[in-house]
Amino acid sequence: MAIQKLVLDTFDDDYELIAIHCSLASYRVAFLLNKHLDLQLFRKKEDINFEYNDLVANFPLYQYYDRFQYNTYSLFGNKFKTQIAPKSLVSEGLFTPEDAFTTKYLIPELKTIDYFLKIEAETSQFSSKSLLTQILAISQIITAYTVEYTTLKSKNNLIFE
């Protein structure tokens, strides 16, 4: 009796991930990257949506496909802050907060990062060092650095295609 074995070839996506610390809104960060890096990031019609037990978090997504270099650039936010409704209508005292906010993160283990720039290169000739130095030259960006995505627990959240 012959034994048949099916092998599922899995491959890890190979991409560069740059963390960006910036207090600007997502459309301003996309504008600055377009201006200084000669990109054409545009807002996708659908954001990255994650359902939590009590709400749906929408993270903005901007993408650009460079057809000459065969690179795909994706800029997306890491933080989603929203107002939650109070659980009871009865006031509990003088200093009861009327507005309560909750914050959800796309990558929870990196809560201090505001935005990520994901670069998917089809060729192995891409180097993020020159791109990173150009990002650091933008005065509105506080800091930027590469992140090793293979060590992240929630790296599956970075797959949104």
C-alpha positions as a Markdown table, in Angstrom:
| # | Residue | x | y | z |
|---|---|---|---|---|
| 1 | Met | 0.0 | 0.0 | 0.0 |
| 2 | Ala | 1.5 | 3.3 | -1.1 |
| 3 | Ile | 1.4 | 6.3 | 1.2 |
| 4 | Gln | 0.8 | 9.6 | -0.3 |
| 5 | Lys | 2.0 | 12.8 | 1.3 |
| 6 | Leu | 0.8 | 16.2 | 0.3 |
| 7 | Val | 3.3 | 19.0 | 0.9 |
| 8 | Leu | 2.0 | 22.5 | 1.3 |
| 9 | Asp | 4.7 | 24.9 | 0.2 |
| 10 | Thr | 4.5 | 28.0 | 2.4 |
| 11 | Phe | 6.6 | 31.0 | 2.0 |
| 12 | Asp | 7.0 | 34.0 | 4.2 |
| 13 | Asp | 6.4 | 37.4 | 2.6 |
| 14 | Asp | 9.7 | 39.2 | 2.1 |
| 15 | Tyr | 9.3 | 42.9 | 2.8 |
| 16 | Glu | 10.9 | 45.7 | 4.7 |
| 17 | Leu | 9.0 | 47.4 | 7.6 |
| 18 | Ile | 9.8 | 50.9 | 8.7 |
| 19 | Ala | 8.4 | 52.3 | 11.9 |
| 20 | Ile | 7.5 | 56.1 | 11.8 |
| 21 | His | 7.0 | 58.3 | 14.9 |
| 22 | Cys | 5.0 | 61.3 | 13.9 |
| 23 | Ser | 2.1 | 63.2 | 15.5 |
| 24 | Leu | 0.5 | 64.3 | 12.2 |
| 25 | Ala | -2.6 | 63.0 | 10.7 |
| 26 | Ser | -2.2 | 60.1 | 8.2 |
| 27 | Tyr | -3.0 | 62.2 | 5.1 |
| 28 | Arg | -0.2 | 64.7 | 6.1 |
| 29 | Val | 2.3 | 61.8 | 6.6 |
| 30 | Ala | 1.3 | 60.4 | 3.2 |
| 31 | Phe | 1.7 | 63.9 | 1.6 |
| 32 | Leu | 5.2 | 64.4 | 3.2 |
| 33 | Leu | 6.4 | 61.0 | 2.0 |
| 34 | Asn | 5.0 | 61.7 | -1.5 |
| 35 | Lys | 6.8 | 65.0 | -1.6 |
| 36 | His | 10.2 | 63.9 | -0.2 |
| 37 | Leu | 10.5 | 60.4 | -1.4 |
| 38 | Asp | 8.9 | 60.9 | -4.9 |
| 39 | Leu | 6.1 | 58.5 | -4.2 |
| 40 | Gln | 2.5 | 58.6 | -5.2 |
| 41 | Leu | 0.7 | 57.2 | -2.1 |
| 42 | Phe | -3.0 | 57.3 | -2.4 |
| 43 | Arg | -5.7 | 56.4 | 0.1 |
| 44 | Lys | -7.4 | 53.1 | -0.5 |
| 45 | Lys | -11.1 | 52.9 | -0.7 |
| 46 | Glu | -11.2 | 50.4 | 2.1 |
| 47 | Asp | -9.2 | 50.7 | 5.3 |
| 48 | Ile | -7.7 | 47.9 | 7.3 |
| 49 | Asn | -10.6 | 46.8 | 9.6 |
| 50 | Phe | -10.2 | 44.7 | 12.7 |
| 51 | Glu | -13.1 | 43.5 | 14.8 |
| 52 | Tyr | -12.6 | 43.5 | 18.5 |
| 53 | Asn | -15.2 | 42.2 | 20.9 |
| 54 | Asp | -16.8 | 45.6 | 21.5 |
| 55 | Leu | -15.9 | 47.7 | 18.3 |
| 56 | Val | -14.5 | 47.7 | 14.8 |
| 57 | Ala | -11.2 | 49.5 | 14.4 |
| 58 | Asn | -10.4 | 51.2 | 11.1 |
| 59 | Phe | -6.7 | 51.8 | 10.3 |
| 60 | Pro | -6.0 | 54.1 | 7.3 |
| 61 | Leu | -4.2 | 52.6 | 4.4 |
| 62 | Tyr | -2.3 | 54.4 | 1.6 |
| 63 | Gln | -0.6 | 52.4 | -1.2 |
| 64 | Tyr | 1.6 | 53.0 | -4.2 |
| 65 | Tyr | 2.8 | 50.5 | -6.7 |
| 66 | Asp | 6.1 | 51.5 | -8.5 |
| 67 | Arg | 5.8 | 49.7 | -11.8 |
| 68 | Phe | 9.4 | 50.6 | -12.8 |
| 69 | Gln | 11.1 | 49.3 | -9.6 |
| 70 | Tyr | 8.4 | 46.6 | -9.0 |
| 71 | Asn | 7.9 | 47.8 | -5.4 |
| 72 | Thr | 4.7 | 48.2 | -3.5 |
| 73 | Tyr | 4.7 | 50.8 | -0.7 |
| 74 | Ser | 2.0 | 50.7 | 2.0 |
| 75 | Leu | 1.6 | 53.3 | 4.7 |
| 76 | Phe | -0.8 | 52.5 | 7.5 |
| 77 | Gly | -1.6 | 53.7 | 11.0 |
| 78 | Asn | -1.0 | 51.7 | 14.1 |
| 79 | Lys | -3.4 | 53.5 | 16.4 |
| 80 | Phe | -7.2 | 53.7 | 16.4 |
| 81 | Lys | -8.7 | 56.0 | 19.1 |
| 82 | Thr | -12.4 | 56.2 | 19.5 |
| 83 | Gln | -14.9 | 57.5 | 22.0 |
| 84 | Ile | -16.9 | 54.8 | 23.9 |
| 85 | Ala | -20.3 | 55.3 | 25.4 |
| 86 | Pro | -20.7 | 55.4 | 29.1 |
| 87 | Lys | -22.1 | 52.1 | 30.6 |
| 88 | Ser | -24.5 | 53.7 | 32.9 |
| 89 | Leu | -26.5 | 56.9 | 32.6 |
| 90 | Val | -26.4 | 57.6 | 36.4 |
| 91 | Ser | -23.7 | 60.0 | 37.5 |
| 92 | Glu | -21.4 | 58.6 | 40.1 |
| 93 | Gly | -20.1 | 61.9 | 41.4 |
| 94 | Leu | -18.7 | 65.3 | 40.6 |
| 95 | Phe | -15.6 | 64.1 | 38.7 |
| 96 | Thr | -17.1 | 61.4 | 36.6 |
| 97 | Pro | -15.6 | 61.5 | 33.1 |
| 98 | Glu | -18.4 | 62.0 | 30.5 |
| 99 | Asp | -16.2 | 61.2 | 27.6 |
| 100 | Ala | -14.2 | 57.9 | 27.8 |
| 101 | Phe | -11.8 | 56.9 | 25.0 |
| 102 | Thr | -10.3 | 53.6 | 24.0 |
| 103 | Thr | -7.3 | 53.0 | 21.9 |
| 104 | Lys | -6.7 | 49.9 | 19.8 |
| 105 | Tyr | -3.4 | 49.0 | 18.0 |
| 106 | Leu | -2.7 | 47.1 | 14.8 |
| 107 | Ile | 0.5 | 45.8 | 16.3 |
| 108 | Pro | -0.1 | 45.7 | 20.1 |
| 109 | Glu | 3.5 | 45.0 | 21.0 |
| 110 | Leu | 4.7 | 48.2 | 19.4 |
| 111 | Lys | 2.2 | 50.7 | 20.9 |
| 112 | Thr | 4.5 | 53.7 | 20.7 |
| 113 | Ile | 4.7 | 53.6 | 16.9 |
| 114 | Asp | 2.3 | 55.9 | 15.0 |
| 115 | Tyr | 2.7 | 54.6 | 11.4 |
| 116 | Phe | 4.3 | 51.8 | 9.5 |
| 117 | Leu | 5.7 | 51.9 | 5.9 |
| 118 | Lys | 5.7 | 48.4 | 4.4 |
| 119 | Ile | 7.8 | 48.0 | 1.3 |
| 120 | Glu | 7.3 | 44.8 | -0.7 |
| 121 | Ala | 10.1 | 44.5 | -3.3 |
| 122 | Glu | 9.9 | 41.9 | -6.0 |
| 123 | Thr | 13.7 | 42.1 | -6.6 |
| 124 | Ser | 16.4 | 41.5 | -4.0 |
| 125 | Gln | 18.2 | 44.7 | -5.0 |
| 126 | Phe | 16.1 | 46.9 | -2.8 |
| 127 | Ser | 17.7 | 48.5 | 0.2 |
| 128 | Ser | 15.8 | 50.5 | 2.8 |
| 129 | Lys | 18.8 | 52.4 | 4.1 |
| 130 | Ser | 18.6 | 55.2 | 1.6 |
| 131 | Leu | 14.9 | 55.3 | 2.0 |
| 132 | Leu | 15.3 | 55.5 | 5.7 |
| 133 | Thr | 17.8 | 58.4 | 5.5 |
| 134 | Gln | 15.3 | 60.3 | 3.3 |
| 135 | Ile | 12.5 | 59.8 | 5.8 |
| 136 | Leu | 14.7 | 61.0 | 8.7 |
| 137 | Ala | 15.5 | 64.1 | 6.7 |
| 138 | Ile | 11.8 | 65.2 | 6.9 |
| 139 | Ser | 11.5 | 67.7 | 9.7 |
| 140 | Gln | 8.0 | 66.8 | 10.8 |
| 141 | Ile | 8.9 | 63.1 | 11.4 |
| 142 | Ile | 10.3 | 62.6 | 14.9 |
| 143 | Thr | 12.1 | 59.4 | 14.1 |
| 144 | Ala | 12.0 | 56.3 | 11.9 |
| 145 | Tyr | 13.7 | 53.0 | 12.0 |
| 146 | Thr | 13.4 | 49.5 | 10.5 |
| 147 | Val | 11.5 | 46.8 | 12.4 |
| 148 | Glu | 12.3 | 43.1 | 12.2 |
| 149 | Tyr | 8.8 | 41.8 | 11.4 |
| 150 | Thr | 9.7 | 38.1 | 11.9 |
| 151 | Thr | 10.0 | 38.6 | 15.7 |
| 152 | Leu | 6.5 | 40.2 | 16.0 |
| 153 | Lys | 3.7 | 38.1 | 17.6 |
| 154 | Ser | 1.0 | 39.8 | 15.6 |
| 155 | Lys | 2.8 | 39.8 | 12.2 |
| 156 | Asn | -0.3 | 38.3 | 10.6 |
| 157 | Asn | -2.0 | 41.7 | 11.1 |
| 158 | Leu | 0.4 | 43.0 | 8.4 |
| 159 | Ile | -1.2 | 40.8 | 5.8 |
| 160 | Phe | -4.1 | 42.9 | 4.5 |
| 161 | Glu | -4.3 | 42.0 | 0.7 |
